[in-house]
Coordinates of N, CA and C and ligand atoms in Angstrom, one line a residue:
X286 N 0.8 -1.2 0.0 CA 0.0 0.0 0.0 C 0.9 1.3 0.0
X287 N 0.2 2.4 -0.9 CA 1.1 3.5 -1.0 C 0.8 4.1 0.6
X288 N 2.1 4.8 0.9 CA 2.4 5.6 1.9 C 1.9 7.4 1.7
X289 N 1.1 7.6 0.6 CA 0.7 8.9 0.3 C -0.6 8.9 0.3
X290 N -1.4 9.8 1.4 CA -2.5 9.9 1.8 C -3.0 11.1 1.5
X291 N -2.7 12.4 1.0 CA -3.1 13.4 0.1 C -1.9 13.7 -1.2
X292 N -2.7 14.5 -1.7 CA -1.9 15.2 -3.0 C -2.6 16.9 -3.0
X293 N -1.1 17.7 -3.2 CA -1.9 19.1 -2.8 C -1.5 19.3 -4.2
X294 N -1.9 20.6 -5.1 CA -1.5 21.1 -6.2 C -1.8 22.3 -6.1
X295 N -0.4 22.7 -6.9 CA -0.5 24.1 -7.1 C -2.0 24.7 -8.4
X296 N -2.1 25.8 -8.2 CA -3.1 26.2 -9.4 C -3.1 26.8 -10.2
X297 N -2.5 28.0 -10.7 CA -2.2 28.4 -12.0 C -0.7 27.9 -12.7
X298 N -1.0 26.9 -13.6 CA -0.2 26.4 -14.1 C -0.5 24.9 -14.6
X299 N -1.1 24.3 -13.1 CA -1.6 22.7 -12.9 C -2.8 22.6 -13.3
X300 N -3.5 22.9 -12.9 CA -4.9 23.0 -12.6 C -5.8 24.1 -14.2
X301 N -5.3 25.0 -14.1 CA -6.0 25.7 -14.9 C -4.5 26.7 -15.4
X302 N -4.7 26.9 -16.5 CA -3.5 27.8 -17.3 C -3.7 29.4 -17.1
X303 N -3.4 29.7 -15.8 CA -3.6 31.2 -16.2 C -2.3 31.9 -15.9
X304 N -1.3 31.4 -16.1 CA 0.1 32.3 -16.7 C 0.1 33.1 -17.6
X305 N -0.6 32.6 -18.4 CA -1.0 33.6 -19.7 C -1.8 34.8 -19.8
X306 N -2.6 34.8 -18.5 CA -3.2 35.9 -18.1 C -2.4 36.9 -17.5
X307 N -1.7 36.2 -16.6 CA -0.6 37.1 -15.6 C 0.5 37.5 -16.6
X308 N 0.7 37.0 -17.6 CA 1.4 37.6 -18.5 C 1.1 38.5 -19.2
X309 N -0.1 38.7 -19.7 CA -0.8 39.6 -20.5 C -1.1 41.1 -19.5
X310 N -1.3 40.7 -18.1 CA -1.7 41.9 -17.6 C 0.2 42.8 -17.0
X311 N 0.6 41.6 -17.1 CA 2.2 42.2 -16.2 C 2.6 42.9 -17.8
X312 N 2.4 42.2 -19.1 CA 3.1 42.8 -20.0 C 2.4 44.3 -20.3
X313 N 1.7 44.8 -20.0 CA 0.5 45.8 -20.3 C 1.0 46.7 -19.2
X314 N 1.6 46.6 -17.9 CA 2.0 47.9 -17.5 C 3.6 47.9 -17.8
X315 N 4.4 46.6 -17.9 CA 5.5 47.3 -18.6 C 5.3 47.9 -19.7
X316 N 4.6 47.4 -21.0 CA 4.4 48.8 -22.1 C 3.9 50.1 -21.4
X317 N 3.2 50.3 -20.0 CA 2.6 51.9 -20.2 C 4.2 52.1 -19.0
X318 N 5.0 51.2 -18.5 CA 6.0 51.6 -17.8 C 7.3 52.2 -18.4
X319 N 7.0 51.8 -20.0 CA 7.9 52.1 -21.1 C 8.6 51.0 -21.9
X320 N 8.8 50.2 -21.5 CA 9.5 48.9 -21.7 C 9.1 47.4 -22.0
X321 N 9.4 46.7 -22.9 CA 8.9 45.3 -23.4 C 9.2 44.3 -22.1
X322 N 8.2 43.3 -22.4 CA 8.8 42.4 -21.1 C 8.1 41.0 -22.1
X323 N 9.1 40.0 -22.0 CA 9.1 39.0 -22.7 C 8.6 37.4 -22.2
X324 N 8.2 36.6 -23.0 CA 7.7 35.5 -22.4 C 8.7 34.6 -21.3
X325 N 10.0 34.7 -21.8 CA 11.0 34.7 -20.9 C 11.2 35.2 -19.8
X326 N 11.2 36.6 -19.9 CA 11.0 37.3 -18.8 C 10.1 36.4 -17.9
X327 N 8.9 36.5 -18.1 CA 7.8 36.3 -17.5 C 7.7 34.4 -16.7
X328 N 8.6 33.7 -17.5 CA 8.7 32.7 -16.5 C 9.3 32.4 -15.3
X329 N 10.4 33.9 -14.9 CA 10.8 33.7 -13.6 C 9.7 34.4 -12.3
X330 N 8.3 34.8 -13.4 CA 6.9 35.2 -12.5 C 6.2 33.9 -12.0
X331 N 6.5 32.9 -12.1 CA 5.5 31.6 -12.2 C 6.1 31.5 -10.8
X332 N 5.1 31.2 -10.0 CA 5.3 30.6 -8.3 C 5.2 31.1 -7.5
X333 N 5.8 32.7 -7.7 CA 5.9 33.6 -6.7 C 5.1 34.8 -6.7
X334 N 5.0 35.7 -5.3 CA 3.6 36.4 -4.9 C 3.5 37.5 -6.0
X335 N 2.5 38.0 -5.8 CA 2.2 39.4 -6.8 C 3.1 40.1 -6.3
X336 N 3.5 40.4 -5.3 CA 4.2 41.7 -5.1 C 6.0 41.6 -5.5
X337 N 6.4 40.4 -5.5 CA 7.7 39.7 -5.6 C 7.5 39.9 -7.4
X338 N 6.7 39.4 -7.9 CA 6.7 39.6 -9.6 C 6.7 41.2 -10.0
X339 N 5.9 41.8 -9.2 CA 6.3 43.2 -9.8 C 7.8 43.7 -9.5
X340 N 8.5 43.6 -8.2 CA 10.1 43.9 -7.9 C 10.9 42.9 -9.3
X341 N 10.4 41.8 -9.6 CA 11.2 40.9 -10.9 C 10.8 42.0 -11.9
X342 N 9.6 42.4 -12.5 CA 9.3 43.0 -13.5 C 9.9 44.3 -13.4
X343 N 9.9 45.2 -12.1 CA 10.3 46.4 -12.5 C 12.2 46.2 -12.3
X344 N 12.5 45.3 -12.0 CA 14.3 45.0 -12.2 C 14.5 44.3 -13.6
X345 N 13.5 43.9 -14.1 CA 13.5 44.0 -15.9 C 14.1 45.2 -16.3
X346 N 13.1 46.3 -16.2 CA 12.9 47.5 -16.9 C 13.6 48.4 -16.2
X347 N 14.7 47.9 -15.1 CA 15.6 49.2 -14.5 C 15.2 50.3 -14.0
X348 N 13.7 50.0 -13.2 CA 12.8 51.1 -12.8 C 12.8 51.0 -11.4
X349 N 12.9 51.9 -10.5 CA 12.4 51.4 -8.7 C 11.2 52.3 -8.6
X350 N 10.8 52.4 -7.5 CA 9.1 52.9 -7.0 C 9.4 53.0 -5.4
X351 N 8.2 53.6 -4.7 CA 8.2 53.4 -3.7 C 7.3 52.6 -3.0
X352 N 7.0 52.5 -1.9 CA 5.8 51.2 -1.9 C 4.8 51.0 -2.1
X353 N 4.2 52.4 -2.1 CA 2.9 52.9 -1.9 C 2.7 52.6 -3.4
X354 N 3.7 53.5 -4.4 CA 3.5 53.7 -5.9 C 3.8 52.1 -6.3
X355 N 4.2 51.2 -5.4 CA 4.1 49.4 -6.1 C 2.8 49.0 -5.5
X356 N 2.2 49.1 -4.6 CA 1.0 48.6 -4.3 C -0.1 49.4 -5.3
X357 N 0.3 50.6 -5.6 CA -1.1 51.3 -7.4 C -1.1 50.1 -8.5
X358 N 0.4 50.3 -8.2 CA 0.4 49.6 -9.8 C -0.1 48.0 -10.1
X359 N 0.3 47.5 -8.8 CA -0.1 45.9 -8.0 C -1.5 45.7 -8.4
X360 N -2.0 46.8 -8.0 CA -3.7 46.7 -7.8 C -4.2 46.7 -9.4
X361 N -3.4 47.7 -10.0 CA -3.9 48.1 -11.7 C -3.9 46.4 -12.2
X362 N -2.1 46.3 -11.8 CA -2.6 45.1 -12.9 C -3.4 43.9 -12.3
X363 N -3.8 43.6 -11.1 CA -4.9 42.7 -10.8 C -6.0 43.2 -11.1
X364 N -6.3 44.6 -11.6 CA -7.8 44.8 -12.1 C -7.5 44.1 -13.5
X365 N -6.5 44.1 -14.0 CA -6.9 44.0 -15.4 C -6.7 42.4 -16.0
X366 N -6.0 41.8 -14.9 CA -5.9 40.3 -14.2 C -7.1 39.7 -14.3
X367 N -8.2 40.2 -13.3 CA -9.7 39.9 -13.1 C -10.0 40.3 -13.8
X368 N -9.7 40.7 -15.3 CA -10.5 41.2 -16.2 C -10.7 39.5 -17.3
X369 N -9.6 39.0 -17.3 CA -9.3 37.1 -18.0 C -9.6 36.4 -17.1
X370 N -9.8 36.5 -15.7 CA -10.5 35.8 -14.7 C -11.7 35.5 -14.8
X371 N -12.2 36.5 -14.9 CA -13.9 36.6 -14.9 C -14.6 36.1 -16.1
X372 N -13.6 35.7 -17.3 CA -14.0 35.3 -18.1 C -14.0 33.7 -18.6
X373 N -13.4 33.3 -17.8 CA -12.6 31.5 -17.4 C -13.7 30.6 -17.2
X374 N -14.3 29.8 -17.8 CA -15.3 28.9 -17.8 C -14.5 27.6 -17.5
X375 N -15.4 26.5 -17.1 CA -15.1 25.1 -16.7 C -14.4 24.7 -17.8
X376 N -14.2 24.9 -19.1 CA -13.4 24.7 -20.0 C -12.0 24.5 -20.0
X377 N -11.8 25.5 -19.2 CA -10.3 25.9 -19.2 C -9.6 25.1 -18.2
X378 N -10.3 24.1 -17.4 CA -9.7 23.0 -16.8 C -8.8 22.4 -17.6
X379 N -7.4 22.4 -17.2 CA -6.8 21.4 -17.9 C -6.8 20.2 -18.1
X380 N -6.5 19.8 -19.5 CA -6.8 18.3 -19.8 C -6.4 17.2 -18.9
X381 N -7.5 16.1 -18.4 CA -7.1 14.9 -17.3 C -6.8 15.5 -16.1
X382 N -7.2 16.6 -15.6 CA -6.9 17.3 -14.6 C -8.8 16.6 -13.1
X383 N -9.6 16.8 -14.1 CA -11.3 16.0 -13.2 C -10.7 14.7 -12.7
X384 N -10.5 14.2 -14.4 CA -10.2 12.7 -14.0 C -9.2 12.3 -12.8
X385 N -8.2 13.2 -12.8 CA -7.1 12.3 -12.1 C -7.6 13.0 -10.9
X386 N -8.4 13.7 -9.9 CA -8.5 14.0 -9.2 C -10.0 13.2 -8.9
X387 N -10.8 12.9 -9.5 CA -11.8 12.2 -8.8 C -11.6 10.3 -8.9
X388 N -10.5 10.2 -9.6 CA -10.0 8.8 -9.3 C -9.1 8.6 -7.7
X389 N -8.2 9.9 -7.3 CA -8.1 9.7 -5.9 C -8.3 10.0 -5.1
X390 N -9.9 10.9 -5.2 CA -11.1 10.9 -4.4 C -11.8 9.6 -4.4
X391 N -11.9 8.4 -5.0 CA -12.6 7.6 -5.0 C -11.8 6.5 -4.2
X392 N -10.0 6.9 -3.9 CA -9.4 5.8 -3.6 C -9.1 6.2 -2.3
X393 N -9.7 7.8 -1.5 CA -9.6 7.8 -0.3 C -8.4 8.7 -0.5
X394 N -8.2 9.3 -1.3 CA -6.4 10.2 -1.0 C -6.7 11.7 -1.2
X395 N -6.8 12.2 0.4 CA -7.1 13.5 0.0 C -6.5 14.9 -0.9
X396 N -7.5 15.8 -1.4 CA -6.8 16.3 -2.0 C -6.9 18.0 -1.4
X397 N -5.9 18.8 -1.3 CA -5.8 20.4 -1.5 C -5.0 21.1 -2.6
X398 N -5.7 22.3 -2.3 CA -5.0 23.3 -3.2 C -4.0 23.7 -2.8
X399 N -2.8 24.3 -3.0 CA -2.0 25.3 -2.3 C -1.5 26.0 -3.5
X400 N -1.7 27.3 -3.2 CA -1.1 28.3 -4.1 C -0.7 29.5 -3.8
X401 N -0.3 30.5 -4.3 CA 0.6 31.6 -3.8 C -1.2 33.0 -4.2
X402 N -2.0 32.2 -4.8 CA -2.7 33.4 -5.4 C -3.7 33.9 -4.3
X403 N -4.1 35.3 -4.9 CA -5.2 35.7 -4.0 C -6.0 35.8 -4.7
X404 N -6.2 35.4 -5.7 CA -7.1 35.0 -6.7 C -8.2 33.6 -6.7
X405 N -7.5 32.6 -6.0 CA -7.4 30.9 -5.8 C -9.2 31.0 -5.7
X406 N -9.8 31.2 -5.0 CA -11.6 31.4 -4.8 C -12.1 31.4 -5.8
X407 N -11.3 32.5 -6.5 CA -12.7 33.5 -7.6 C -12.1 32.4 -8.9
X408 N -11.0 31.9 -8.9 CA -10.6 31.1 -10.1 C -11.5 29.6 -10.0
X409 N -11.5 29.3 -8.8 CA -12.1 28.2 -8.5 C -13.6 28.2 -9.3
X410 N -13.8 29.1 -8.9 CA -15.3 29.1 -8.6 C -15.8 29.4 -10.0
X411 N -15.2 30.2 -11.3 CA -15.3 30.2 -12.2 C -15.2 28.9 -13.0
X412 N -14.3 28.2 -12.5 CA -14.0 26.9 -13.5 C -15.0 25.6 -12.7
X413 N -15.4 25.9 -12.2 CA -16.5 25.2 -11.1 C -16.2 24.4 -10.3
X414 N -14.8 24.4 -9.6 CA -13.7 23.4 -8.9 C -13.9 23.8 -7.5
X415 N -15.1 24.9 -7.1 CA -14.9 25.4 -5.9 C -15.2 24.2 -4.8
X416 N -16.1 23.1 -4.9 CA -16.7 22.4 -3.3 C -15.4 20.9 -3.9
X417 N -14.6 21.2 -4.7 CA -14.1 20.0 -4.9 C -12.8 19.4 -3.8
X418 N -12.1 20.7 -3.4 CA -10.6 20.3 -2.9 C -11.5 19.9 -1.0
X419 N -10.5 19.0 -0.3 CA -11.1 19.2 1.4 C -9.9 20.2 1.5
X420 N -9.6 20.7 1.3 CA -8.9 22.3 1.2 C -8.3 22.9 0.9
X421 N -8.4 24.7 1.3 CA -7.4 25.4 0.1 C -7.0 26.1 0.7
X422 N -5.4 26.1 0.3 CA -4.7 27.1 0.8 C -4.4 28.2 -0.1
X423 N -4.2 29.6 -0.1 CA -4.3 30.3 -1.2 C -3.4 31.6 -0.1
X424 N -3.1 32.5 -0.9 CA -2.2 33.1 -0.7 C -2.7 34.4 0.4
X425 N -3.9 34.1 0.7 CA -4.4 35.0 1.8 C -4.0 34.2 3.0
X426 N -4.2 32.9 2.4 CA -3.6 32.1 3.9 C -2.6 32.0 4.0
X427 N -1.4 31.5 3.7 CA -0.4 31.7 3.4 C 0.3 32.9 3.0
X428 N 0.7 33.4 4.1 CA 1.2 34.6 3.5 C 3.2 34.3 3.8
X429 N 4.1 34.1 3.7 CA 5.1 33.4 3.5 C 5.2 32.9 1.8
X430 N 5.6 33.5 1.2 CA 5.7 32.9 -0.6 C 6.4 31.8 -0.7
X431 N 5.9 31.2 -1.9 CA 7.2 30.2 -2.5 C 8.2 31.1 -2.6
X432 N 9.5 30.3 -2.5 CA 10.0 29.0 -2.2 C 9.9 28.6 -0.1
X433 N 9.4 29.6 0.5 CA 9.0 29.3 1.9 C 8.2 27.9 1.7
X434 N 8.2 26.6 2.3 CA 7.2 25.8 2.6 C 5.5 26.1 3.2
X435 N 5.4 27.6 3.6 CA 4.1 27.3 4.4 C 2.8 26.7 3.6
X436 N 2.8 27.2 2.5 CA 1.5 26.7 1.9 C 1.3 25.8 1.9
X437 N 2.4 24.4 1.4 CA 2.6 23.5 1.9 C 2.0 22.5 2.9
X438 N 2.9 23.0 3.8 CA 2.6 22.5 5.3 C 1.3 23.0 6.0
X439 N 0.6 24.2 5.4 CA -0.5 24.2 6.3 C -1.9 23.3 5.5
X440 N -1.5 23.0 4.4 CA -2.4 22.2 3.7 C -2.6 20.7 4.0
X441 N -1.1 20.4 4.5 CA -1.2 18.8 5.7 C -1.5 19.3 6.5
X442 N -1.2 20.3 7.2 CA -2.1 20.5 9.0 C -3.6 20.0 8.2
X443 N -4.2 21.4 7.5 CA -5.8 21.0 7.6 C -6.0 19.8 6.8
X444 N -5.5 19.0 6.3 CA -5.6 18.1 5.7 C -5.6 16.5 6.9
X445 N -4.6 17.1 8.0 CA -4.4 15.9 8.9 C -3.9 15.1 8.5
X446 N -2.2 15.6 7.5 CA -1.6 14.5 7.3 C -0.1 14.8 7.6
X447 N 0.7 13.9 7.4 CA 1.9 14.2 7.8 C 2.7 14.9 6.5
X448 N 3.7 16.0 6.3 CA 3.7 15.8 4.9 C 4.6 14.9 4.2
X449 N 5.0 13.8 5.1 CA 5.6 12.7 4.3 C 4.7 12.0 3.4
X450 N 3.9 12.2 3.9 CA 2.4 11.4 3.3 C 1.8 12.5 2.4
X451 N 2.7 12.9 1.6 CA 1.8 14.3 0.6 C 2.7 14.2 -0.1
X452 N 2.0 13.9 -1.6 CA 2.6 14.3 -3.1 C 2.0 16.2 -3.8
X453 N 2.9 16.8 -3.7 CA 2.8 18.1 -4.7 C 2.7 18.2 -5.6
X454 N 2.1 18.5 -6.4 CA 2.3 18.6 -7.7 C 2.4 20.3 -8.5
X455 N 3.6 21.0 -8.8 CA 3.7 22.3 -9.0 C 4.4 22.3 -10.6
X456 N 3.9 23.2 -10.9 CA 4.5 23.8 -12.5 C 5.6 24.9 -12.8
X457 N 6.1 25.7 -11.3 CA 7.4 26.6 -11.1 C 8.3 25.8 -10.6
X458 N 9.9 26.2 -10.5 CA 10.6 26.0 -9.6 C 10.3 26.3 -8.4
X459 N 10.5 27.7 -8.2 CA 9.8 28.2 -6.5 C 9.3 27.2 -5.9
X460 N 8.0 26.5 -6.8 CA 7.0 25.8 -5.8 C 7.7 24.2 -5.7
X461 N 8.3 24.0 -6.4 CA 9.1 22.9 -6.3 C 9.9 23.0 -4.9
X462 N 10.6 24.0 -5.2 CA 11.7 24.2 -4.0 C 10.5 24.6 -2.7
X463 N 9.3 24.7 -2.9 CA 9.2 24.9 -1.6 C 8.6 23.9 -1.1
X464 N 8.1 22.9 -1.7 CA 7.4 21.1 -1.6 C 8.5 21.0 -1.1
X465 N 10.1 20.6 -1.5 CA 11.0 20.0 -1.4 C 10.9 20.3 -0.2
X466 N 11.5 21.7 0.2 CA 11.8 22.3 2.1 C 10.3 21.9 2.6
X467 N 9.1 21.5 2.1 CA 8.3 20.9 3.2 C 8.3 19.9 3.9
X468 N 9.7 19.0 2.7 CA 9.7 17.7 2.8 C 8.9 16.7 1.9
X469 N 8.0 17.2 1.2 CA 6.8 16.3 0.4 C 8.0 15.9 -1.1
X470 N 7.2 14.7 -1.4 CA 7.6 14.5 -2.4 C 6.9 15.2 -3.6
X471 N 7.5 16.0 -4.6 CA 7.0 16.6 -5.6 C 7.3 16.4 -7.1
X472 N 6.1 16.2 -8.1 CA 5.6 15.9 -9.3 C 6.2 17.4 -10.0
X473 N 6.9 17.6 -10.2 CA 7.1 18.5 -11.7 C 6.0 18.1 -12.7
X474 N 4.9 19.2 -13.1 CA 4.2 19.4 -14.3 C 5.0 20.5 -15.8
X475 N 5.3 19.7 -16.6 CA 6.2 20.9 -17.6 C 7.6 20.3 -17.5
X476 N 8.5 21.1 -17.8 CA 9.4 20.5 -18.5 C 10.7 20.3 -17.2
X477 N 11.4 18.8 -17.6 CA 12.6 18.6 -16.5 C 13.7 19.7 -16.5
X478 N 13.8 20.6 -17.7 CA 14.9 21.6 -17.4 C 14.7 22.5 -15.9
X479 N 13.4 23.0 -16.3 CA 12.9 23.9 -15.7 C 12.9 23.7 -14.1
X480 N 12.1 22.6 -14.1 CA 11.8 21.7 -12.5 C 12.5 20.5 -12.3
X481 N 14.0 20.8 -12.4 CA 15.0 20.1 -12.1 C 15.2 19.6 -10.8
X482 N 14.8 20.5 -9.9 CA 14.4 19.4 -8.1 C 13.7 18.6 -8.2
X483 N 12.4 18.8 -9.0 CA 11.4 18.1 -9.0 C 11.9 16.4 -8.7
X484 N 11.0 15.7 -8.0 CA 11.4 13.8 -7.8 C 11.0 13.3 -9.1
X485 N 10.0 14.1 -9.7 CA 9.4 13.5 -10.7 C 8.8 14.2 -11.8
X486 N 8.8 14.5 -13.0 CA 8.4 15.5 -14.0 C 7.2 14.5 -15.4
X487 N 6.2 15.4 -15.1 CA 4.9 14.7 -16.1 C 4.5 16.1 -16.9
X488 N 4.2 16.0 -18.7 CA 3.9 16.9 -19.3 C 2.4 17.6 -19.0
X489 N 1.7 16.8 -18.3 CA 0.7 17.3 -18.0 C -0.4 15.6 -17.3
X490 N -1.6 16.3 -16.9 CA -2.4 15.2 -16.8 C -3.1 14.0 -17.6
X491 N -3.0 14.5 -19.0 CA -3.8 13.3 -19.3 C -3.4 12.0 -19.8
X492 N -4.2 11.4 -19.4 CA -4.1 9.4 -19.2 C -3.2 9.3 -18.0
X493 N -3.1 10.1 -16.9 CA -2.6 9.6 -15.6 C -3.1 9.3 -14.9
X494 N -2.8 8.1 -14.2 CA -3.4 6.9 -13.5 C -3.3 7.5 -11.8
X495 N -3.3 7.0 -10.7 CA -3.0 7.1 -9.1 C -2.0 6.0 -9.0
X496 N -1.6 4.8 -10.0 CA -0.1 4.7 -10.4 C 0.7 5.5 -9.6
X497 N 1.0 6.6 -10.6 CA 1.8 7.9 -10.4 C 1.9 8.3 -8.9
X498 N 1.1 8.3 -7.6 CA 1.6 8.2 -6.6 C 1.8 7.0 -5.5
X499 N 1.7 5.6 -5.8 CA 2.0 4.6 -5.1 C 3.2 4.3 -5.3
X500 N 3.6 5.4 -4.2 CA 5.5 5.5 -3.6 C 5.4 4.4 -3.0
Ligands
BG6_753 C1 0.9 32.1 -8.5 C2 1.3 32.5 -9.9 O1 0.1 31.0 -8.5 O2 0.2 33.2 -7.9 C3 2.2 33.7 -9.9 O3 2.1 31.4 -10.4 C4 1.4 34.9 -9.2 O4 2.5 34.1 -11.2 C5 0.9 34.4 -7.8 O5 2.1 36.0 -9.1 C6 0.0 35.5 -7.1 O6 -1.2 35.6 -7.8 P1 -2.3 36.7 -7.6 O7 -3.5 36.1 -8.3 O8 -2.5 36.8 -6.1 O9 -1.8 38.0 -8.1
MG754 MG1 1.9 27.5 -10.7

């Protein structure tokens, strides 16, 4: 018998694709900030908090602020964030993403969210995933960022598991490295360059079995 009794995942990236959103609204104030910001750029934004991506994005563009003037701009681009948000239907669930999660609801292995966003509710609830996880940690709870373990760890506390007994599954490094310092064993989704800590690297969900975690 496997020794893994939940699986937490991260959410933009795993679960539902909205990098591409966070990219579209981060690239939209660097053009009114003056400056291009590139897809590249934009993958060292994957994992970590909104406020940590704007210091990455304005050290792109060789620009500083003060805090007050980074919490405007913070806010601008999450209005315009929740502007691709609000428009996110059950569709945008990624592929084999139901399946593999209601096959280890069926086999007793609980599942949570953990993610860095403050978004995590309103995304849920758009893609219709909201009564699905027994819980979610989201970046209101967790306030410590990847690569910190808390999100992590407080998702085995409410979960009531140890987190030896918890598989991660994340699509950044950050979040990798922060599974790892939780101690959990962690699934890389995307590519092995990238999520090189990772114990384990899969291109995505579909046709994956609960195989995949009988450590
Ligand atoms: C993470 C994303 O899940 O959430 C990051 O990978 C993002 O790119 C972070 O910056 C915070 O998201 P939000 O929705 O609170 O701005
Ligand atoms: Mg992610």
């Amino acid at each position: 018998m496997s020794k893994i009794k939940a699986c937490i995942f991260d959410l933009d990236g795993v679960i539902v694709d909205t990098a591409k959103y966070h990219y579209l609204a981060w690239k939209r104030l660097a053009k009114e900030l003056g400056f291009e910001f590139s897809p590249e750029h934009n993958e060292r934004l994957k994992g970590v908090s909104r406020m940590t991506s704007l210091d990455i994005l304005l050290e792109v563009g060789g620009l500083s602020f003060t805090l007050a003037e980074k919490e405007k701009m913070a806010t601008k681009k999450n209005e315009w964030y929740l502007e691709y948000i609000r428009r996110m239907t059950p569709e945008e669930i990624l592929p084999g993403v139901e399946d593999f999660l209601s096959a280890l609801k069926s086999q007793g292995v609980k599942i949570a969210l953990g993610s860095a966003s403050k978004n995590a509710l309103l995304i849920l609830e758009q893609v219709g995933l909201q009564f699905t996880f027994d819980a979610v940690i989201d970046g209101n709870k967790a306030l410590k960022a990847k690569p910190d373990p808390q999100v992590f760890l407080l998702g085995a506390q409410e979960l009531q598991v140890n987190p030896a007994e918890c598989v991660v599954f994340e699509d950044a490094a950050a979040g990798v490295q922060a599974a790892k310092n939780a101690g959990m064993y962690c699934i890389g989704i995307g590519s092995p360059s990238v999520l090189s800590l990772a114990d384990k690297v899969i291109p995505g969900f579909l046709n994956v079995t609960t195989e995949l975690i009988s450590l």
